[in-house]
């Protein structure tokens, strides 16, 4: 027999949900049945008592045996009905969840009610009255209570069969009674099967909805990959902890953990292995923070809350965990820690931000694995907030300024001006004069860098126009672009718009794209570069050699100028390796038909060497520092 057939007969294993639903429905039905039965039996008992009194008054009192044999049925049925009602009400009010007591009481009620029905049905049949007592009881028991089909068949057959044999024994049933009983039995059985199937199908539907809801609840609160709480749950749990308590005796800390170099693990072993590692790490972290709270925040970032006194112990355990699981890829766990002020209503997302800032700060300090958010970072945090909140104002109020640093052409040991690089400065009324490192990264992180860069482009065009209007022939100016510029707006279109607005030829505007920008959204960037090439802009590869994939970049992208990162000149005087490297880069660029420009030139010795190896252009403090006016180098 297959599952469908077993289900139809009601002999298969039902889910807990369906069983409970059927039970609850029977308990609800038993409230109605028992109330009717209690009313009926009370009335019957009162009539019975009146009859006893009247018989006694008429001088023909009933004896005790007769009284008990006739009255006991009413009392027993009334008693069982009251017990059932009391239990049903308690169950529905949630005072008890005991399904077994309910089933026992229900079975007892069924047995008593059917026996009562059979007995009084037979009595009235013998007396030649209608057999209503039997019909009423079978209606209650088989029509209102939900049965599984197979037990229903057995019980109704036994009841009807038993009743037929019983009455037939006492007084042969007429043909009419036989037909009526058969029809009644069939009808009862059909009603039972119908209500069973309806109940099961409704319960299954509810169960499916309930399961779907449960899944949604899980997705909303738990991380799908690792199964541990997600950021949302973490935020809620921490908010609840800090709610309604005015003073804390214990200091808590928020931890933000980042697995450094995780990308390499994915690259080396594939995403599935990467996912498995994250699952293992999540499980391990749950053990480490068993008494506390830990969650997966995003990607390879986890957050935790624990007492400040155990932070170091926990971080050490977490580091060990990552070391044990990392295999042959050098993964390190970096943890930023923030200890919020222990008072009511702590802003969780702010606290997490601070822990994250402390974590990101570790990047600048190799070998460090844990960093506490302190006063210095706090100032940085407020400055970042200020920058994000004020970038639009800075643009309109003129706090953003362009500084120009000269670029020279190297010919026979002399340097002649051939361009300027436009470098942004932010002169803030509150924070004072800020160099790019103070705001570029923040603006990129919050995807607001386009506001600054468009402002710089417009100022550069305006300055070029002023020079042209004054009758001077300006040299080209190179502009720095962020990778995000190409995502946030149409760079080519904006440049064209500015060129037209200030009637500045595109030959006067050069475009610097930093090497690290070329690793993401490659196709989109290449498409943009093609358009810019067609618009006669010169494209420069900035900071060459600072990234991991410099040579690939040369192969994959078409640039006019190669700007060699100033890192190659650091330690130039002592590091004898700098020279052959620079020589090779210049030779390679020449072969690829690119103009070479070396940045960060600070000494005459460096300049002479660059000229000797055929480097075309140079830029650095030797020729001039960035300045608000276009200074002409004196070398
Ligand atoms: P970059 O494009 O590589 O710019 C060169 C940086 O090196 C400038 O720093 C410049 O002042 C500095 N520099 C030039 N010559 C020397 C030297 O001889 N010695 C030393 N030690 N440094 C030298 P700055 O102005 O602080 O800019 C830093 C970076 O900020 C720039 O690096 C560029 O990537 C970014 N940046 C600057 N302005 C903008 C902008 O308007 N938009 C975007 N997206 N980024 C910008
Ligand atoms: Mg640059
Ligand atoms: Mg550069």
XYZ file of C-alpha atoms and ligand atoms in Angstrom:
683
model
C 0.000 0.000 0.000
C 1.480 3.351 -0.942
C 1.500 6.506 1.154
C -1.494 8.047 -0.618
C -3.631 5.001 0.076
C -2.435 4.794 3.653
C -3.183 8.487 4.091
C -6.644 8.051 2.616
C -7.415 5.253 5.049
C -5.894 7.310 7.823
C -3.533 4.557 8.905
C -0.301 6.261 7.885
C 1.946 8.200 10.217
C 0.589 11.712 10.512
C 2.738 14.711 11.202
C 2.634 16.150 14.688
C 0.976 19.252 13.340
C -1.911 17.312 11.728
C -2.401 15.162 14.822
C -2.549 18.221 17.041
C -4.909 19.958 14.679
C -7.322 16.985 14.664
C -7.106 16.754 18.417
C -7.786 20.473 18.837
C -10.753 20.219 16.513
C -12.153 17.289 18.522
C -11.656 19.144 21.749
C -13.553 22.123 20.330
C -16.338 19.816 19.141
C -16.477 18.161 22.548
C -17.256 21.541 24.131
C -20.463 21.785 22.065
C -21.351 18.113 22.508
C -20.774 18.105 26.233
C -22.787 21.296 26.779
C -25.742 19.807 24.858
C -25.384 16.493 26.673
C -25.145 18.229 30.065
C -28.296 20.252 29.294
C -30.142 17.186 28.001
C -29.152 14.944 30.893
C -29.916 17.596 33.491
C -33.345 17.950 31.985
C -33.763 14.152 31.856
C -32.674 13.833 35.479
C -35.118 16.539 36.546
C -37.949 14.768 34.661
C -36.840 11.477 36.222
C -36.897 13.048 39.705
C -40.347 14.528 39.077
C -41.579 11.108 37.976
C -40.181 9.536 41.153
C -41.906 12.176 43.302
C -45.199 11.798 41.438
C -45.068 7.970 41.763
C -44.394 8.284 45.477
C -47.265 10.765 45.825
C -49.578 8.365 43.981
C -48.641 5.702 46.547
C -46.632 3.576 44.081
C -43.040 4.477 44.965
C -40.254 3.027 42.814
C -37.825 0.707 44.577
C -34.084 1.423 44.818
C -32.943 -1.152 42.224
C -35.352 0.229 39.651
C -34.325 3.800 40.434
C -30.631 3.019 40.063
C -30.953 0.888 36.930
C -32.977 3.615 35.214
C -31.312 6.746 36.594
C -27.644 5.651 36.634
C -27.266 6.066 32.872
C -28.181 9.751 33.065
C -25.791 10.342 35.948
C -22.877 8.524 34.277
C -23.351 10.327 30.958
C -23.721 13.654 32.758
C -20.552 12.984 34.782
C -18.460 12.081 31.732
C -19.811 15.105 29.819
C -18.876 17.433 32.698
C -15.369 15.924 32.918
C -14.944 16.334 29.149
C -16.147 19.936 29.246
C -13.810 20.854 32.090
C -10.838 19.310 30.320
C -11.762 20.891 26.979
C -12.012 24.360 28.478
C -8.684 23.963 30.264
C -7.038 22.714 27.076
C -8.404 25.539 24.939
C -7.322 28.115 27.503
C -3.819 26.685 27.425
C -3.943 25.474 31.034
C -3.059 21.953 29.929
C -1.540 20.474 26.779
C -2.067 16.882 27.774
C -3.432 15.176 24.672
C -3.608 11.799 26.354
C -6.131 12.896 29.034
C -8.242 14.414 26.265
C -8.154 11.193 24.240
C -9.020 9.058 27.254
C -11.953 11.301 28.217
C -13.155 11.424 24.635
C -12.989 7.625 24.316
C -14.816 7.246 27.596
C -17.458 9.665 26.433
C -17.805 7.804 23.095
C -18.246 4.447 24.823
C -20.743 5.791 27.361
C -22.681 7.838 24.806
C -22.944 4.955 22.330
C -23.937 2.462 25.048
C -26.497 4.964 26.272
C -27.745 5.457 22.699
C -27.960 1.719 22.067
C -29.694 1.044 25.376
C -32.301 3.811 25.170
C -32.674 3.366 21.409
C -33.537 -0.256 22.038
C -35.935 0.703 24.844
C -37.878 3.089 22.658
C -37.835 0.596 19.778
C -39.259 -2.092 21.980
C -41.888 0.362 23.168
C -42.708 1.029 19.523
C -41.474 4.640 19.692
C -38.872 6.141 17.364
C -35.244 5.248 18.133
C -34.146 8.869 18.527
C -31.791 8.338 21.471
C -29.627 6.084 19.287
C -29.666 8.531 16.365
C -28.792 11.488 18.611
C -25.846 9.753 20.204
C -24.420 8.409 16.918
C -24.759 11.919 15.454
C -22.754 13.363 18.319
C -20.114 10.701 18.291
C -19.674 10.088 14.581
C -20.836 13.377 13.071
C -19.006 15.861 15.246
C -15.902 14.042 16.368
C -13.236 13.497 13.719
C -12.134 9.909 13.233
C -9.567 8.313 11.014
C -11.426 6.350 8.279
C -10.378 2.866 9.368
C -11.231 3.143 13.076
C -14.360 5.036 11.986
C -15.410 2.097 9.847
C -14.793 -0.385 12.637
C -16.506 1.700 15.314
C -19.572 2.642 13.282
C -19.979 -0.938 11.992
C -19.726 -2.297 15.525
C -22.203 0.282 16.806
C -24.788 -0.139 14.069
C -24.257 -3.919 13.850
C -24.409 -4.264 17.620
C -27.503 -2.147 17.871
C -29.223 -4.111 15.080
C -28.442 -7.457 16.723
C -29.554 -6.108 20.092
C -32.936 -4.759 18.997
C -33.503 -7.687 16.654
C -32.929 -9.989 19.566
C -35.494 -8.204 21.709
C -37.991 -7.566 18.939
C -37.341 -8.437 15.275
C -36.574 -5.300 13.301
C -39.022 -4.365 10.610
C -37.843 -4.094 7.025
C -38.157 -0.306 7.315
C -35.929 -0.211 10.415
C -33.334 -2.422 8.687
C -33.196 -0.114 5.649
C -33.121 2.987 7.867
C -30.271 1.609 9.947
C -28.266 0.629 6.862
C -28.760 4.063 5.260
C -27.882 5.776 8.517
C -24.730 3.711 8.847
C -23.591 4.497 5.295
C -24.413 8.191 5.723
C -22.555 8.339 9.029
C -19.492 6.717 7.535
C -19.467 9.065 4.547
C -19.775 12.111 6.826
C -16.890 10.822 8.946
C -14.583 10.288 5.972
C -15.527 13.656 4.505
C -14.811 15.578 7.684
C -11.568 13.645 8.190
C -10.294 14.458 4.705
C -11.291 18.107 5.022
C -9.596 18.458 8.384
C -6.405 16.771 7.195
C -6.202 18.856 4.047
C -6.749 22.082 5.987
C -4.248 21.093 8.620
C -1.677 20.193 5.945
C -2.227 23.545 4.266
C -1.778 25.324 7.589
C 1.276 23.225 8.265
C 2.822 24.249 4.943
C 2.127 27.909 5.648
C 3.516 27.506 9.146
C 6.651 25.832 7.795
C 7.102 28.557 5.175
C 6.715 31.198 7.893
C 9.207 29.389 10.045
C 11.666 29.291 7.140
C 11.177 33.017 6.561
C 11.660 33.673 10.262
C 14.882 31.674 10.139
C 16.118 33.464 7.040
C 15.344 36.810 8.660
C 17.159 35.974 11.878
C 19.852 33.466 10.967
C 22.592 33.497 8.432
C 21.651 31.194 5.594
C 25.099 29.745 5.012
C 26.381 29.173 8.533
C 23.115 28.950 10.469
C 24.353 31.250 13.227
C 22.507 34.533 14.018
C 22.784 37.280 11.422
C 23.475 40.999 11.770
C 19.801 41.797 12.252
C 19.436 39.398 15.171
C 22.691 40.601 16.677
C 21.568 44.229 16.548
C 18.226 43.355 18.120
C 19.734 41.220 20.852
C 22.282 43.871 21.810
C 19.634 46.616 21.733
C 17.457 44.577 24.060
C 20.385 44.059 26.441
C 21.026 47.774 26.666
C 17.375 48.670 26.963
C 15.846 49.626 30.245
C 19.023 49.200 32.337
C 20.319 52.521 33.507
C 23.679 51.520 34.920
C 25.716 48.419 34.158
C 27.949 46.763 36.714
C 29.719 44.803 34.006
C 31.567 46.317 31.059
C 30.770 44.788 27.675
C 32.706 44.956 24.428
C 31.651 44.678 20.819
C 34.010 42.717 18.583
C 34.253 43.021 14.822
C 36.226 40.205 13.212
C 37.527 40.120 9.680
C 39.379 37.230 8.098
C 42.268 38.784 6.268
C 43.167 37.267 2.917
C 39.978 35.218 2.647
C 39.736 36.075 -1.035
C 42.941 34.092 -1.635
C 41.346 31.058 -0.013
C 38.407 31.295 -2.405
C 40.740 31.822 -5.335
C 42.834 28.819 -4.419
C 40.220 26.284 -3.276
C 37.006 27.526 -4.899
C 33.827 28.984 -3.428
C 32.425 25.727 -2.079
C 35.521 25.140 0.028
C 35.419 28.809 1.039
C 31.805 28.391 2.163
C 32.678 25.259 4.116
C 35.499 27.054 5.853
C 33.126 29.855 6.836
C 30.696 27.277 8.231
C 33.493 25.665 10.279
C 34.689 29.015 11.543
C 31.132 30.001 12.477
C 30.682 26.769 14.404
C 33.993 27.235 16.173
C 33.126 30.824 17.071
C 29.815 29.677 18.497
C 31.690 27.342 20.800
C 34.154 30.039 21.801
C 31.358 32.535 22.482
C 29.032 29.840 23.833
C 27.965 31.917 26.811
C 27.826 35.115 24.761
C 26.559 36.323 21.435
C 28.191 35.859 18.047
C 26.822 36.482 14.559
C 27.921 36.498 10.937
C 27.803 40.094 9.830
C 28.577 39.740 6.131
C 30.990 37.833 3.876
C 33.975 36.918 6.053
C 33.032 39.310 8.850
C 31.761 38.162 12.241
C 30.616 40.190 15.238
C 30.380 39.276 18.894
C 29.436 40.708 22.233
C 31.182 39.648 25.412
C 32.293 40.933 28.781
C 35.303 43.187 28.412
C 37.259 41.139 30.940
C 37.312 38.093 28.628
C 37.944 39.865 25.308
C 41.607 38.917 25.036
C 40.953 35.310 25.944
C 38.193 35.037 23.341
C 40.191 36.767 20.612
C 43.128 34.460 21.277
C 40.853 31.407 20.986
C 39.345 32.757 17.771
C 42.822 33.333 16.298
C 43.776 29.760 17.184
C 40.602 28.526 15.528
C 41.379 30.278 12.244
C 44.975 29.045 12.323
C 43.802 25.475 12.802
C 41.287 25.629 9.960
C 43.100 27.732 7.388
C 45.136 24.936 5.746
C 47.800 26.157 3.333
C 46.447 29.684 2.872
C 47.795 32.339 5.212
C 44.599 33.559 6.814
C 44.606 35.837 9.833
C 41.774 36.969 11.984
C 41.748 40.682 12.665
C 39.567 41.916 15.492
C 38.453 45.453 16.235
C 37.126 45.993 19.745
C 34.891 48.760 20.987
C 33.840 49.117 24.585
C 30.737 51.302 24.614
C 29.811 53.470 27.527
C 27.718 51.294 29.784
C 24.516 53.213 29.798
C 20.981 52.854 28.575
C 20.059 53.109 24.898
C 23.419 52.418 23.276
C 23.280 52.813 19.506
C 24.305 49.363 18.264
C 25.082 50.320 14.691
C 27.329 53.144 15.898
C 29.086 50.754 18.264
C 29.584 48.253 15.459
C 30.883 50.973 13.178
C 33.497 51.821 15.773
C 34.538 48.204 16.223
C 34.800 47.937 12.436
C 36.915 51.083 12.187
C 39.242 49.644 14.825
C 39.423 46.437 12.783
C 40.115 48.194 9.485
C 42.805 50.253 11.148
C 44.797 47.026 11.657
C 45.468 46.911 7.904
C 47.949 49.705 8.410
C 49.836 47.754 11.081
C 51.120 44.408 9.808
C 51.429 41.702 12.445
C 48.782 43.236 14.698
C 45.663 41.103 15.262
C 43.600 43.096 17.693
C 42.889 46.784 17.973
C 40.911 48.710 20.554
C 38.871 51.656 19.457
C 40.459 54.608 21.256
C 40.556 58.368 21.318
C 42.519 58.725 18.089
C 40.126 56.522 16.170
C 37.245 58.338 17.803
C 38.469 61.591 16.304
C 38.794 59.835 12.946
C 35.286 58.470 13.332
C 33.852 61.918 13.922
C 35.838 63.319 11.050
C 34.489 60.618 8.760
C 30.937 61.391 9.860
C 31.623 65.058 9.246
C 32.982 64.374 5.772
C 30.019 62.285 4.730
C 27.515 64.730 6.162
C 29.198 67.742 4.597
C 30.516 66.739 1.190
C 27.689 68.526 -0.630
C 28.192 71.678 1.435
C 31.943 71.499 0.869
C 31.321 71.538 -2.893
C 28.858 74.443 -2.859
C 30.718 76.485 -0.227
C 34.064 76.222 -2.012
C 35.832 74.197 0.720
C 37.118 71.895 -2.016
C 40.164 73.355 -3.690
C 42.404 72.257 -6.538
C 46.131 72.169 -5.942
C 48.394 71.849 -8.964
C 51.657 69.945 -8.968
C 53.927 70.412 -11.997
C 54.905 67.554 -14.276
C 58.103 67.996 -16.280
C 59.560 66.563 -19.437
C 63.104 65.213 -19.010
C 65.365 66.261 -21.846
C 69.147 66.059 -21.655
C 69.274 66.549 -17.923
C 66.929 69.540 -17.952
C 63.298 69.696 -16.980
C 60.653 71.613 -18.866
C 57.096 72.012 -17.685
C 54.685 69.833 -19.645
C 51.641 69.541 -17.374
C 50.094 69.678 -13.951
C 48.375 67.113 -11.815
C 45.200 68.355 -10.142
C 45.107 67.243 -6.504
C 42.154 67.823 -4.209
C 42.328 69.625 -0.873
C 39.504 70.203 1.596
C 39.701 73.391 3.644
C 37.192 72.783 6.391
C 35.895 75.464 8.797
C 35.895 72.909 11.640
C 38.702 70.477 10.836
C 40.986 72.844 8.983
C 43.056 71.985 5.930
C 42.817 68.310 4.936
C 44.941 66.357 2.427
C 43.296 63.638 0.294
C 44.119 60.722 2.588
C 41.779 62.293 5.139
C 38.709 62.173 2.920
C 39.157 60.197 -0.357
C 38.840 56.765 1.245
C 35.788 57.791 3.248
C 34.092 59.301 0.218
C 34.810 56.129 -1.738
C 33.503 53.928 1.046
C 30.212 55.820 1.123
C 30.081 56.110 -2.688
C 30.167 59.903 -2.578
C 33.482 60.370 -4.374
C 31.758 61.519 -7.570
C 30.670 64.763 -5.857
C 34.287 65.666 -5.173
C 35.647 64.568 -8.542
C 33.049 66.436 -10.578
C 33.797 69.538 -8.557
C 37.525 69.159 -9.280
C 36.888 68.627 -13.018
C 34.765 71.757 -13.193
C 37.313 73.866 -11.286
C 40.130 72.638 -13.526
C 38.124 73.526 -16.639
C 37.269 76.927 -15.193
C 40.965 77.630 -14.446
C 41.968 76.544 -17.958
C 39.317 78.857 -19.414
C 40.660 81.749 -17.349
C 44.171 81.116 -18.711
C 42.906 80.931 -22.280
C 40.934 84.140 -21.737
C 44.090 85.807 -20.454
C 45.792 84.903 -23.722
C 48.101 82.216 -22.281
C 48.540 78.763 -23.772
C 47.947 76.361 -20.832
C 49.642 72.979 -20.441
C 47.411 69.888 -19.945
C 46.131 69.031 -16.484
C 45.759 65.439 -15.337
C 42.741 64.503 -13.226
C 42.498 61.636 -10.739
C 39.580 59.275 -11.081
C 38.310 56.706 -8.690
C 37.056 53.332 -9.870
C 33.689 54.364 -8.482
C 33.474 57.378 -10.763
C 32.855 54.978 -13.627
C 30.037 53.341 -11.714
C 28.434 56.468 -10.306
C 28.112 58.644 -13.422
C 28.935 58.788 -17.094
C 32.494 60.135 -16.960
C 32.877 60.653 -20.722
C 29.608 62.542 -20.940
C 30.435 64.757 -17.969
C 33.895 65.582 -19.353
C 32.329 66.494 -22.671
C 29.755 68.661 -20.933
C 32.476 70.544 -19.029
C 34.666 70.874 -22.145
C 31.769 72.458 -23.944
C 30.665 74.659 -21.073
C 34.159 76.167 -20.705
C 35.259 75.569 -24.309
C 38.326 73.656 -23.255
C 39.720 71.104 -25.745
C 39.903 67.520 -24.535
C 43.648 67.514 -25.269
C 44.105 69.705 -22.190
C 42.539 67.104 -19.889
C 44.369 63.884 -19.031
C 42.807 61.049 -17.146
C 44.576 59.200 -14.337
C 43.173 55.878 -13.276
C 44.885 54.181 -10.404
C 46.079 50.642 -10.889
C 44.008 49.190 -8.047
C 40.845 50.404 -9.810
C 41.402 47.960 -12.635
C 40.542 44.771 -10.808
C 36.771 45.172 -10.545
C 34.052 45.743 -13.157
C 36.722 45.256 -15.766
C 34.479 45.168 -18.828
C 32.564 48.260 -17.826
C 35.841 50.119 -17.267
C 37.290 48.968 -20.577
C 34.168 50.182 -22.378
C 34.496 53.591 -20.722
C 38.162 53.755 -21.627
C 37.396 53.097 -25.274
C 34.937 55.975 -25.331
C 37.510 58.264 -23.698
C 40.200 57.197 -26.195
C 37.805 58.082 -28.985
C 37.213 61.474 -27.356
C 40.996 62.170 -27.656
C 41.679 62.073 -23.948
C 45.038 60.761 -22.872
C 44.683 57.879 -20.407
C 47.259 57.455 -17.669
C 47.858 54.446 -15.505
C 48.512 55.893 -12.022
C 50.577 54.284 -9.252
C 51.942 51.528 -11.484
C 53.612 48.841 -9.411
C 51.635 49.474 -6.245
C 49.162 46.641 -6.838
C 49.364 42.889 -7.179
C 48.628 42.552 -10.862
C 50.562 45.386 -12.481
C 51.811 43.417 -15.441
C 48.396 41.968 -16.225
C 47.009 45.469 -16.269
C 49.502 46.388 -19.004
C 48.398 43.410 -21.020
C 44.680 43.952 -20.616
C 44.286 47.731 -20.843
C 45.337 50.366 -23.298
C 47.066 53.354 -21.652
C 48.994 56.273 -23.144
C 51.067 57.117 -20.094
C 52.540 54.890 -17.410
C 52.936 56.649 -14.064
C 55.461 54.728 -12.000
C 54.585 54.597 -8.323
C 56.786 56.648 -6.045
C 57.446 53.567 -3.922
C 60.190 52.616 -6.437
C 62.131 55.710 -5.496
C 61.921 55.190 -1.738
C 65.345 54.240 -0.492
C 66.741 54.880 -3.968
C 70.097 55.969 -2.615
C 70.669 52.794 -0.573
C 68.629 50.192 -2.324
C 70.591 49.074 -5.354
C 67.670 47.026 -6.633
C 65.589 50.146 -7.399
C 67.677 51.053 -10.408
C 67.474 47.833 -12.453
C 63.749 47.591 -11.679
C 63.093 51.139 -12.841
C 65.233 50.545 -15.915
C 63.188 47.464 -16.845
C 59.874 49.189 -16.303
C 60.872 52.072 -18.541
C 62.142 49.692 -21.224
C 58.983 47.623 -21.043
C 56.757 50.707 -21.326
C 58.698 51.880 -24.345
C 58.183 48.553 -26.005
C 54.475 48.856 -25.327
C 54.486 52.339 -26.824
C 53.735 54.146 -23.606
C 55.106 57.402 -22.265
C 56.770 56.941 -18.866
C 56.341 59.289 -15.945
C 57.948 58.744 -12.577
C 56.290 60.260 -9.512
C 57.807 61.238 -6.192
C 61.112 62.564 -7.562
C 62.763 64.419 -4.711
C 66.482 64.570 -5.509
C 68.676 65.594 -8.368
C 70.310 62.162 -8.271
C 66.976 60.469 -8.856
C 66.178 62.804 -11.690
C 69.539 62.237 -13.373
C 69.132 58.512 -13.156
C 65.622 58.670 -14.638
C 66.874 60.799 -17.516
C 69.727 58.377 -18.111
C 67.382 55.418 -18.484
C 65.116 57.314 -20.884
C 62.176 58.071 -18.569
C 60.105 60.674 -20.414
C 58.554 62.665 -17.621
C 58.883 63.278 -13.903
C 56.882 64.714 -11.057
C 57.880 65.384 -7.477
C 58.915 67.852 -4.810
C 62.142 68.455 -6.713
C 60.131 70.384 -9.316
C 57.428 71.717 -7.071
C 54.921 70.765 -4.434
C 51.200 70.861 -5.046
C 50.098 74.481 -4.797
C 46.862 76.453 -5.277
C 48.442 78.332 -8.163
C 50.202 76.815 -11.146
C 53.838 77.315 -10.141
C 56.467 77.040 -12.861
C 59.392 74.828 -11.820
C 62.739 76.529 -11.745
C 64.976 73.552 -12.472
P 48.432 60.320 -6.646
O 47.489 60.512 -7.759
O 49.461 59.262 -6.796
O 49.096 61.710 -6.380
C 50.394 61.872 -6.050
C 50.542 62.109 -4.607
O 51.920 62.145 -4.290
C 50.016 63.459 -4.146
O 49.561 63.324 -2.846
C 51.241 64.325 -4.147
O 51.137 65.429 -3.294
C 52.280 63.359 -3.658
N 53.607 63.719 -4.100
C 53.984 64.303 -5.242
N 55.304 64.456 -5.321
C 55.816 63.911 -4.188
C 57.123 63.742 -3.696
O 58.123 64.117 -4.291
N 57.285 63.122 -2.495
C 56.203 62.683 -1.797
N 56.412 62.086 -0.643
N 54.934 62.832 -2.233
C 54.748 63.439 -3.436
P 48.203 63.861 -2.401
O 47.923 65.161 -3.001
O 48.183 63.721 -0.943
O 47.203 62.827 -3.054
C 47.150 61.537 -2.620
C 46.282 60.713 -3.479
O 44.928 61.105 -3.353
C 46.568 60.852 -4.950
O 47.635 60.034 -5.284
C 45.303 60.400 -5.582
O 45.264 59.015 -5.685
C 44.284 60.852 -4.564
N 43.648 62.083 -5.041
C 44.105 63.351 -4.947
N 43.213 64.183 -5.497
C 42.208 63.446 -5.956
C 40.969 63.735 -6.633
O 40.655 64.880 -6.973
N 40.164 62.691 -6.937
C 40.493 61.420 -6.615
N 39.638 60.463 -6.929
N 41.616 61.113 -5.983
C 42.486 62.120 -5.666
Mg 47.470 60.730 -9.541
Mg 50.171 58.378 -8.178
